[in-house]
CSV table of C-alpha atoms in Angstrom, one decimal:
chain,number,residue,atom,x,y,z
Y,1,MET,CA,79.2,54.4,80.8
Y,2,SER,CA,78.3,58.1,80.1
Y,3,ASN,CA,80.0,60.7,82.1
Y,4,SER,CA,77.2,63.2,81.1
Y,5,THR,CA,75.3,65.0,83.9
Y,6,ARG,CA,71.9,63.8,84.1
Y,7,VAL,CA,69.1,66.2,84.3
Y,8,VAL,CA,65.4,65.1,84.7
Y,9,VAL,CA,62.6,67.2,84.3
Y,10,VAL,CA,59.5,66.1,86.0
Y,11,GLY,CA,56.4,67.5,84.3
Y,12,GLY,CA,55.9,68.5,80.6
Y,13,GLY,CA,53.8,71.5,80.7
Y,14,TYR,CA,54.7,75.1,79.9
Y,15,ALA,CA,57.5,75.4,82.7
Y,16,GLY,CA,58.8,71.9,82.3
Y,17,THR,CA,59.0,71.8,78.6
Y,18,LEU,CA,60.6,75.2,78.4
Y,19,ALA,CA,63.1,74.2,81.0
Y,20,ALA,CA,64.0,71.1,79.1
Y,21,ASN,CA,64.7,73.0,75.9
Y,22,ARG,CA,66.7,75.7,77.7
Y,23,LEU,CA,69.0,73.1,79.3
Y,24,ARG,CA,70.3,72.4,75.9
Y,25,GLN,CA,72.6,75.3,76.2
Y,26,ARG,CA,75.2,72.7,77.4
Y,27,PRO,CA,75.6,70.0,74.9
Y,28,ASP,CA,77.0,67.7,77.5
Y,29,LEU,CA,73.8,67.1,79.5
Y,30,GLU,CA,71.7,64.0,79.3
Y,31,ILE,CA,68.3,65.6,79.4
Y,32,THR,CA,65.1,63.7,80.1
Y,33,LEU,CA,61.6,64.8,80.3
Y,34,VAL,CA,59.1,62.6,82.1
Y,35,ASN,CA,55.3,63.1,81.6
Y,36,PRO,CA,52.3,61.1,82.1
Y,37,ARG,CA,50.9,61.9,78.7
Y,38,PRO,CA,52.2,61.5,75.2
Y,39,VAL,CA,51.1,65.0,74.2
Y,40,PHE,CA,51.5,68.5,75.5
Y,41,VAL,CA,48.3,69.9,77.0
Y,42,GLU,CA,47.5,73.5,76.4
Y,43,ARG,CA,45.6,74.2,79.6
Y,44,ILE,CA,44.9,77.7,78.5
Y,45,ARG,CA,42.6,76.3,75.7
Y,46,LEU,CA,40.7,73.4,77.7
Y,47,HIS,CA,37.6,75.6,77.8
Y,48,GLN,CA,37.8,75.7,74.0
Y,49,MET,CA,38.3,71.9,73.7
Y,50,VAL,CA,35.1,71.5,75.9
Y,51,ALA,CA,33.1,73.8,73.7
Y,52,ASP,CA,34.5,72.2,70.6
Y,53,THR,CA,35.8,75.6,69.4
Y,54,GLY,CA,39.4,74.5,69.4
Y,55,THR,CA,42.0,71.9,70.3
Y,56,ALA,CA,44.2,71.8,73.4
Y,57,THR,CA,47.0,69.3,72.6
Y,58,ALA,CA,50.3,69.6,70.8
Y,59,ASP,CA,52.8,67.0,69.7
Y,60,TYR,CA,55.9,66.9,71.8
Y,61,GLY,CA,57.8,66.2,68.6
Y,62,THR,CA,57.3,69.8,67.4
Y,63,LEU,CA,58.2,71.4,70.8
Y,64,LEU,CA,61.2,69.6,72.1
Y,65,GLY,CA,64.7,70.1,71.0
Y,66,ASP,CA,67.1,67.7,69.6
Y,67,GLY,CA,68.6,65.3,72.3
Y,68,VAL,CA,65.7,65.7,74.9
Y,69,ARG,CA,64.4,62.2,75.7
Y,70,LEU,CA,60.7,61.9,76.4
Y,71,VAL,CA,59.5,59.3,78.9
Y,72,VAL,CA,55.8,58.8,79.1
Y,73,ASP,CA,55.3,57.7,82.5
Y,74,ALA,CA,54.4,59.0,85.9
Y,75,VAL,CA,56.7,59.4,89.1
Y,76,GLU,CA,55.5,57.7,92.1
Y,77,ARG,CA,58.3,58.9,94.5
Y,78,ILE,CA,61.4,60.8,94.5
Y,79,ASP,CA,64.4,59.3,96.5
Y,80,SER,CA,66.4,62.3,97.0
Y,81,VAL,CA,69.2,60.4,98.8
Y,82,ALA,CA,69.8,58.0,96.1
Y,83,ARG,CA,68.8,60.6,93.4
Y,84,ARG,CA,66.3,58.3,91.9
Y,85,LEU,CA,62.9,58.3,90.5
Y,86,GLU,CA,60.4,55.5,91.0
Y,87,LEU,CA,58.1,55.4,88.1
Y,88,THR,CA,54.6,54.1,87.9
Y,89,SER,CA,55.6,51.5,85.3
Y,90,GLY,CA,58.1,50.0,87.9
Y,91,ALA,CA,61.0,51.4,86.2
Y,92,ALA,CA,63.5,53.8,87.9
Y,93,LEU,CA,65.4,56.8,86.6
Y,94,ASP,CA,68.6,58.2,88.2
Y,95,TYR,CA,69.4,61.8,88.0
Y,96,ASP,CA,72.2,64.2,89.1
Y,97,TYR,CA,69.7,67.2,89.0
Y,98,LEU,CA,66.0,67.3,89.1
Y,99,ILE,CA,63.7,70.1,87.9
Y,100,TYR,CA,60.3,69.5,89.6
Y,101,ALA,CA,57.7,71.0,87.4
Y,102,VAL,CA,54.4,68.8,88.1
Y,103,GLY,CA,52.1,71.9,87.7
Y,104,SER,CA,48.7,72.2,89.3
Y,105,THR,CA,45.2,71.1,89.1
Y,106,GLY,CA,41.7,72.1,90.4
Y,107,ALA,CA,40.2,70.9,93.3
Y,108,VAL,CA,36.5,69.6,93.4
Y,109,PRO,CA,35.5,69.6,97.1
Y,110,ALA,CA,34.9,66.7,99.1
Y,111,GLN,CA,31.4,65.3,99.8
Y,112,ALA,CA,31.6,66.4,103.3
Y,113,SER,CA,32.1,70.2,102.4
Y,114,VAL,CA,29.9,70.3,99.1
Y,115,PRO,CA,27.4,67.1,99.1
Y,116,GLY,CA,27.3,65.6,95.5
Y,117,ALA,CA,30.2,67.8,94.1
Y,118,ALA,CA,32.8,65.0,93.9
Y,119,GLU,CA,30.0,62.7,92.3
Y,120,PHE,CA,28.1,65.0,90.0
Y,121,ALA,CA,30.3,68.0,89.1
Y,122,HIS,CA,32.7,67.9,86.2
Y,123,ALA,CA,36.2,69.4,86.4
Y,124,ILE,CA,38.0,71.3,83.6
Y,125,CYS,CA,41.3,71.3,85.0
Y,126,ASP,CA,43.2,68.6,83.1
Y,127,LEU,CA,42.8,66.9,79.7
Y,128,GLU,CA,40.9,63.9,80.6
Y,129,SER,CA,38.4,65.9,82.8
Y,130,ALA,CA,37.8,68.2,80.1
Y,131,GLN,CA,37.2,65.5,77.6
Y,132,ARG,CA,34.7,64.0,79.8
Y,133,LEU,CA,32.9,67.1,80.2
Y,134,ARG,CA,33.0,67.6,76.2
Y,135,TYR,CA,31.5,64.2,75.6
Y,136,ALA,CA,28.8,64.9,78.4
Y,137,LEU,CA,27.8,68.1,76.8
Y,138,ALA,CA,27.7,66.6,73.5
Y,139,ASP,CA,24.9,64.3,74.8
Y,140,LEU,CA,22.8,67.1,76.0
Y,141,PRO,CA,20.3,69.3,73.9
Y,142,LEU,CA,21.6,72.8,73.1
Y,143,GLY,CA,18.7,74.4,75.5
Y,144,ALA,CA,20.0,72.1,78.6
Y,145,PRO,CA,20.9,74.5,81.4
Y,146,VAL,CA,24.5,74.5,82.4
Y,147,THR,CA,26.0,75.7,85.8
Y,148,VAL,CA,29.5,77.1,86.2
Y,149,VAL,CA,30.9,77.2,89.5
Y,150,GLY,CA,33.6,79.7,90.4
Y,151,GLY,CA,34.0,83.4,89.5
Y,152,GLY,CA,37.6,83.3,88.5
Y,153,LEU,CA,39.0,83.5,85.1
Y,154,THR,CA,38.7,79.8,84.3
Y,155,GLY,CA,35.0,80.1,85.3
Y,156,ILE,CA,34.4,83.0,83.2
Y,157,GLU,CA,36.0,81.6,80.2
Y,158,THR,CA,34.2,78.4,80.5
Y,159,ALA,CA,30.8,80.0,81.0
Y,160,SER,CA,31.2,82.5,78.2
Y,161,GLU,CA,32.5,79.7,75.7
Y,162,LEU,CA,29.5,77.6,76.3
Y,163,ALA,CA,27.1,80.5,76.3
Y,164,GLU,CA,28.3,81.7,72.8
Y,165,GLN,CA,27.2,78.3,71.4
Y,166,GLY,CA,23.6,79.2,72.8
Y,167,ARG,CA,23.5,77.2,75.9
Y,168,PRO,CA,21.7,78.7,79.0
Y,169,VAL,CA,24.6,79.2,81.4
Y,170,THR,CA,24.5,80.4,85.1
Y,171,LEU,CA,27.8,81.4,86.6
Y,172,VAL,CA,28.0,80.9,90.5
Y,173,CYS,CA,30.7,83.1,91.8
Y,174,GLY,CA,30.6,82.5,95.4
Y,175,GLY,CA,31.8,86.0,95.9
Y,176,ALA,CA,32.9,88.8,93.5
Y,177,LEU,CA,33.0,88.0,89.8
Y,178,GLY,CA,36.7,88.1,88.7
Y,179,ALA,CA,38.0,88.9,92.2
Y,180,SER,CA,41.6,89.4,90.8
Y,181,LEU,CA,40.5,92.1,88.6
Y,182,SER,CA,40.0,95.9,89.0
Y,183,LYS,CA,36.5,97.6,89.0
Y,184,ARG,CA,36.9,98.4,85.4
Y,185,GLY,CA,38.2,94.8,84.7
Y,186,ARG,CA,35.1,93.2,86.4
Y,187,ARG,CA,32.7,95.7,84.6
Y,188,SER,CA,34.1,94.8,81.4
Y,189,VAL,CA,33.8,91.1,81.9
Y,190,ALA,CA,30.1,91.5,83.4
Y,191,LYS,CA,29.0,93.4,80.4
Y,192,GLN,CA,30.2,91.0,77.9
Y,193,LEU,CA,28.8,88.0,79.9
Y,194,ARG,CA,25.4,89.5,80.0
Y,195,ARG,CA,25.5,90.1,76.3
Y,196,LEU,CA,25.9,86.3,75.8
Y,197,GLU,CA,23.0,85.9,78.3
Y,198,VAL,CA,25.0,84.3,81.1
Y,199,THR,CA,23.2,84.7,84.4
Y,200,ILE,CA,25.7,85.8,87.0
Y,201,ALA,CA,25.0,84.8,90.7
Y,202,GLU,CA,27.7,86.7,92.8
Y,203,THR,CA,26.3,86.8,96.2
Y,204,VAL,CA,25.6,83.0,96.7
Y,205,ALA,CA,27.6,79.9,96.6
Y,206,VAL,CA,26.7,76.4,95.7
Y,207,SER,CA,25.9,74.2,98.9
Y,208,GLU,CA,25.0,71.0,97.0
Y,209,VAL,CA,25.3,69.4,93.7
Y,210,ARG,CA,22.6,67.1,92.4
Y,211,TRP,CA,22.5,64.8,89.2
Y,212,ASP,CA,20.1,67.5,87.6
Y,213,SER,CA,20.4,70.6,89.8
Y,214,VAL,CA,22.4,72.7,92.3
Y,215,VAL,CA,21.3,73.9,95.5
Y,216,LEU,CA,22.4,77.5,96.5
Y,217,SER,CA,23.5,78.8,99.8
Y,218,ASP,CA,20.2,80.9,100.0
Y,219,GLY,CA,18.2,77.7,99.4
Y,220,ALA,CA,17.2,78.3,95.8
Y,221,VAL,CA,17.4,75.2,93.5
Y,222,LEU,CA,18.6,75.7,89.9
Y,223,PRO,CA,18.1,73.0,87.1
Y,224,SER,CA,21.5,71.9,86.0
Y,225,SER,CA,22.0,69.4,83.2
Y,226,ALA,CA,25.8,69.7,83.6
Y,227,THR,CA,27.6,71.4,86.5
Y,228,VAL,CA,31.2,72.5,85.8
Y,229,TRP,CA,33.3,73.1,88.8
Y,230,THR,CA,36.2,75.6,88.3
Y,231,ALA,CA,36.7,76.9,92.0
Y,232,GLY,CA,39.6,75.5,94.0
Y,233,PHE,CA,43.4,75.0,93.6
Y,234,ALA,CA,45.5,71.7,94.1
Y,235,VAL,CA,48.9,70.5,93.4
Y,236,PRO,CA,50.1,66.9,92.9
Y,237,ASP,CA,51.4,65.5,96.2
Y,238,LEU,CA,54.6,63.8,94.7
Y,239,ALA,CA,56.8,66.2,96.7
Y,240,ALA,CA,55.0,65.7,100.1
Y,241,ARG,CA,54.9,61.8,99.6
Y,242,SER,CA,58.6,61.9,98.8
Y,243,GLY,CA,59.4,63.6,102.3
Y,244,LEU,CA,60.3,67.1,100.9
Y,245,ARG,CA,59.0,70.0,102.5
Y,246,THR,CA,55.9,71.9,101.0
Y,247,ASP,CA,53.6,74.5,101.9
Y,248,GLU,CA,50.1,73.9,103.0
Y,249,LEU,CA,48.9,73.2,99.4
Y,250,GLY,CA,51.7,70.9,98.6
Y,251,ARG,CA,53.9,73.2,96.6
Y,252,LEU,CA,57.6,72.6,97.0
Y,253,LEU,CA,59.2,75.1,99.2
Y,254,THR,CA,62.4,76.6,97.6
Y,255,ASP,CA,64.6,79.6,98.1
Y,256,GLU,CA,64.6,82.5,95.7
Y,257,THR,CA,66.8,80.7,93.2
Y,258,LEU,CA,64.0,78.1,92.9
Y,259,THR,CA,66.2,75.5,94.6
Y,260,ALA,CA,64.5,73.2,97.1
Y,261,VAL,CA,65.2,74.0,100.7
Y,262,ASP,CA,65.8,70.3,101.4
Y,263,ASP,CA,68.1,69.6,98.4
Y,264,ASP,CA,70.2,71.6,96.3
Y,265,ARG,CA,70.0,69.0,93.5
Y,266,ILE,CA,66.3,69.6,93.0
Y,267,VAL,CA,64.9,72.9,91.5
Y,268,ALA,CA,61.4,73.7,91.0
Y,269,ALA,CA,59.3,75.6,88.3
Y,270,GLY,CA,55.6,76.6,87.6
Y,271,ASP,CA,52.5,76.3,89.8
Y,272,CYS,CA,54.1,73.6,92.1
Y,273,ALA,CA,56.9,76.0,93.3
Y,274,ALA,CA,56.7,78.1,96.4
Y,275,PRO,CA,59.9,80.5,96.3
Y,276,SER,CA,60.3,81.7,99.9
Y,277,GLY,CA,56.8,80.5,100.7
Y,278,ARG,CA,55.3,83.1,98.1
Y,279,PRO,CA,54.2,81.4,95.1
Y,280,LEU,CA,53.6,83.3,92.0
Y,281,ARG,CA,50.3,83.4,90.1
Y,282,MET,CA,48.9,80.3,88.6
Y,283,SER,CA,49.4,81.2,84.8
Y,284,CYS,CA,51.3,80.4,81.6
Y,285,GLN,CA,52.7,83.9,82.1
Y,286,ALA,CA,54.5,82.7,85.2
Y,287,ALA,CA,55.1,79.3,84.0
Y,288,GLY,CA,57.4,80.1,81.1
Y,289,PRO,CA,59.7,82.3,82.9
Y,290,LEU,CA,60.0,80.0,85.9
Y,291,GLY,CA,60.9,77.0,83.7
Y,292,ALA,CA,63.6,79.2,82.1
Y,293,GLN,CA,64.9,80.4,85.5
Y,294,ALA,CA,64.9,76.9,86.9
Y,295,ALA,CA,67.1,75.8,84.1
Y,296,GLU,CA,69.3,78.6,84.6
Y,297,SER,CA,69.8,77.6,88.2
Y,298,VAL,CA,70.6,74.0,87.3
Y,299,LEU,CA,73.1,75.2,84.8
Y,300,ALA,CA,74.7,77.5,87.2
Y,301,ARG,CA,75.1,74.9,89.8
Y,302,ILE,CA,76.6,72.5,87.2
Y,303,ALA,CA,79.1,75.2,86.4
Y,304,GLY,CA,80.0,75.8,90.0
Y,305,ARG,CA,78.4,79.3,90.0
Y,306,THR,CA,75.7,80.5,92.5
Y,307,PRO,CA,72.5,80.7,90.7
Y,308,ALA,CA,70.7,84.1,90.3
Y,309,ALA,CA,67.6,85.0,92.4
Y,310,LEU,CA,64.2,84.8,90.9
Y,311,ASN,CA,63.4,88.0,88.9
Y,312,GLN,CA,60.0,88.1,87.2
Y,313,ALA,CA,57.4,90.7,86.5
Y,314,PHE,CA,53.9,90.6,85.4
Y,315,VAL,CA,52.1,92.9,83.0
Y,316,GLY,CA,48.4,91.8,83.5
Y,317,GLN,CA,45.6,89.2,82.7
Y,318,CYS,CA,43.9,88.5,79.5
Y,319,ILE,CA,40.7,86.8,79.4
Y,320,SER,CA,38.8,85.4,76.5
Y,321,ILE,CA,35.0,85.9,76.6
Y,322,GLY,CA,33.9,83.4,73.9
Y,323,ARG,CA,35.8,83.6,70.6
Y,324,SER,CA,34.6,87.3,69.8
Y,325,GLY,CA,35.4,89.1,73.0
Y,326,GLY,CA,37.8,89.5,76.0
Y,327,THR,CA,39.1,91.7,78.6
Y,328,LEU,CA,42.6,92.8,79.0
Y,329,GLN,CA,43.4,93.8,82.7
Y,330,PHE,CA,46.5,95.7,83.3
Y,331,ALA,CA,48.7,95.3,86.3
Y,332,ARG,CA,51.7,96.5,88.3
Y,333,THR,CA,55.0,94.4,87.9
Y,334,ASP,CA,54.1,92.7,91.4
Y,335,ASP,CA,50.8,91.3,89.6
Y,336,THR,CA,48.3,93.8,91.6
Y,337,PRO,CA,45.8,95.0,89.3
Y,338,VAL,CA,45.5,98.8,88.2
Y,339,ASN,CA,42.1,100.2,87.3
Y,340,VAL,CA,42.7,100.2,83.6
Y,341,ALA,CA,41.2,97.5,81.4
Y,342,LEU,CA,40.3,96.9,77.8
Y,343,GLY,CA,37.5,94.9,76.2
Y,344,GLY,CA,36.1,93.7,73.2
Y,345,ARG,CA,37.1,92.1,69.7
Y,346,THR,CA,40.6,93.6,69.9
Y,347,THR,CA,41.2,91.8,73.2
Y,348,ALA,CA,39.9,88.4,71.9
Y,349,ALA,CA,42.7,88.8,69.0
Y,350,ILE,CA,45.3,89.7,71.8
Y,351,LYS,CA,44.3,86.6,73.7
Y,352,GLU,CA,44.6,84.4,70.7
Y,353,GLY,CA,48.0,85.9,70.1
Y,354,ILE,CA,49.0,85.1,73.6
Y,355,CYS,CA,48.0,81.4,73.3
Y,356,ARG,CA,49.8,81.0,70.1
Y,357,GLY,CA,52.8,82.7,71.5
Y,358,THR,CA,53.3,80.3,74.4
Y,359,LEU,CA,53.9,77.3,72.0
Y,360,TRP,CA,55.8,79.7,69.7
Y,361,ALA,CA,58.3,80.5,72.6
Y,362,ILE,CA,58.8,76.8,73.5
Y,363,ARG,CA,59.6,76.1,69.8
Y,364,ARG,CA,61.9,79.0,69.6
Y,365,GLU,CA,63.7,77.8,72.6
Y,366,ALA,CA,63.9,74.3,71.2
Y,367,ALA,CA,65.6,75.9,68.1
Y,368,LYS,CA,67.9,78.3,69.9
Y,369,PRO,CA,68.4,77.4,73.5
Y,370,GLY,CA,68.8,80.4,75.6
Y,371,SER,CA,66.7,82.7,73.5
Y,372,TYR,CA,63.6,82.9,75.7
Y,373,PHE,CA,62.9,86.4,77.0
Y,374,TRP,CA,60.9,87.3,80.0
Y,375,ILE,CA,60.0,90.7,81.6
Y,376,LYS,CA,62.0,91.3,84.8
Y,377,GLY,CA,61.9,93.7,87.8
Y,378,GLY,CA,58.8,92.5,89.7
Y,379,SER,CA,59.9,89.7,91.9
Y,380,GLY,CA,60.8,91.9,95.0
Y,381,SER,CA,57.2,92.7,96.2
Y,382,ARG,CA,55.1,89.8,94.6
Y,383,PRO,CA,51.8,89.2,96.6
Y,384,SER,CA,50.9,85.9,98.2
Y,385,GLN,CA,48.1,84.2,96.6
Y,386,THR,CA,45.3,82.1,98.2
Y,387,ALA,CA,43.9,79.0,96.9
Y,388,ASP,CA,40.9,80.9,95.4
Y,389,GLU,CA,43.0,83.5,94.0
Y,390,GLN,CA,45.5,80.9,92.3
Y,391,VAL,CA,42.7,79.1,90.5
Y,392,ALA,CA,41.1,82.5,89.5
Y,393,ILE,CA,43.8,82.9,86.8
Y,394,LYS,CA,45.1,80.8,84.1
């Protein structure tokens, strides 16, 4: 029987995969990563996969360091008393420490709130939803009208990617376009969207989705051969159904060391974490550092040390506008935007570099555990994020 300390990471996204690699700083750990898919999903590229301008998956064999065991399964319940995970397959997995990194997803509204949305709207929040949308678009003629619902960054990137193909796209914002951006950032995005002939509807929302159209809040009916829903934010309910304390959206409540308020053997990372009830923005910019800090908290507890408090700063937001454009919005370290933004082809290259860099950083951590670096100094005054603001940024 092994005397190794067993650490299980639930969720193989940006935060979970980096956390698993960083744990390898201690050679005496038994590290297991549990993920429902056998491939890593680059969520920041799903809009590219939908438009067939890029791929959005990577092989875990190229991302995980030696000794990290991948279990392709889903977790049905966390038994925190027995320190055991009940898996969908019927198997069980025991742990000494658990890193909870199940991520987030989009939220298509229920039939009662927006009739027809659950039935006729396509999501783009996960691999399977994006694949279904890709197949649906492939069956449509290029001139068929497409409606994208949600004026956040996911909606902007999806609308621009499809419009660049020559599709007629209407972006229904339900409020301000790019609400998380500064005035200059919004102007930059709007200018580039209009260049791609995207119709922007900021002052109206969608009140009904039909199989061939959408009804707007002002009563207008827009033809829509495919409706893409990008508004809304949700978190898997694993923590809640396991009896752990969560915020109103289901994110695991933790202290400033990312340790669950219910159990010091459970540490959270990524979109599903709510440190002190003030979650960071949904983004790979937050996920990587949170994964690294979650791993450091576990390593500290194993060593008998007090874990360090969360320390993380933001630098801005980078949005792709098709393959040839983009907007770089600068921000204060607490993630509030400043009225400075860049746009154009150079920004497109920066965004592509960021996308490539996220996987490079995970692979680098696999090769040299403990090497991952993140910008610090902005955790003291991070703003709270609403559900709409969370989904606005990837």
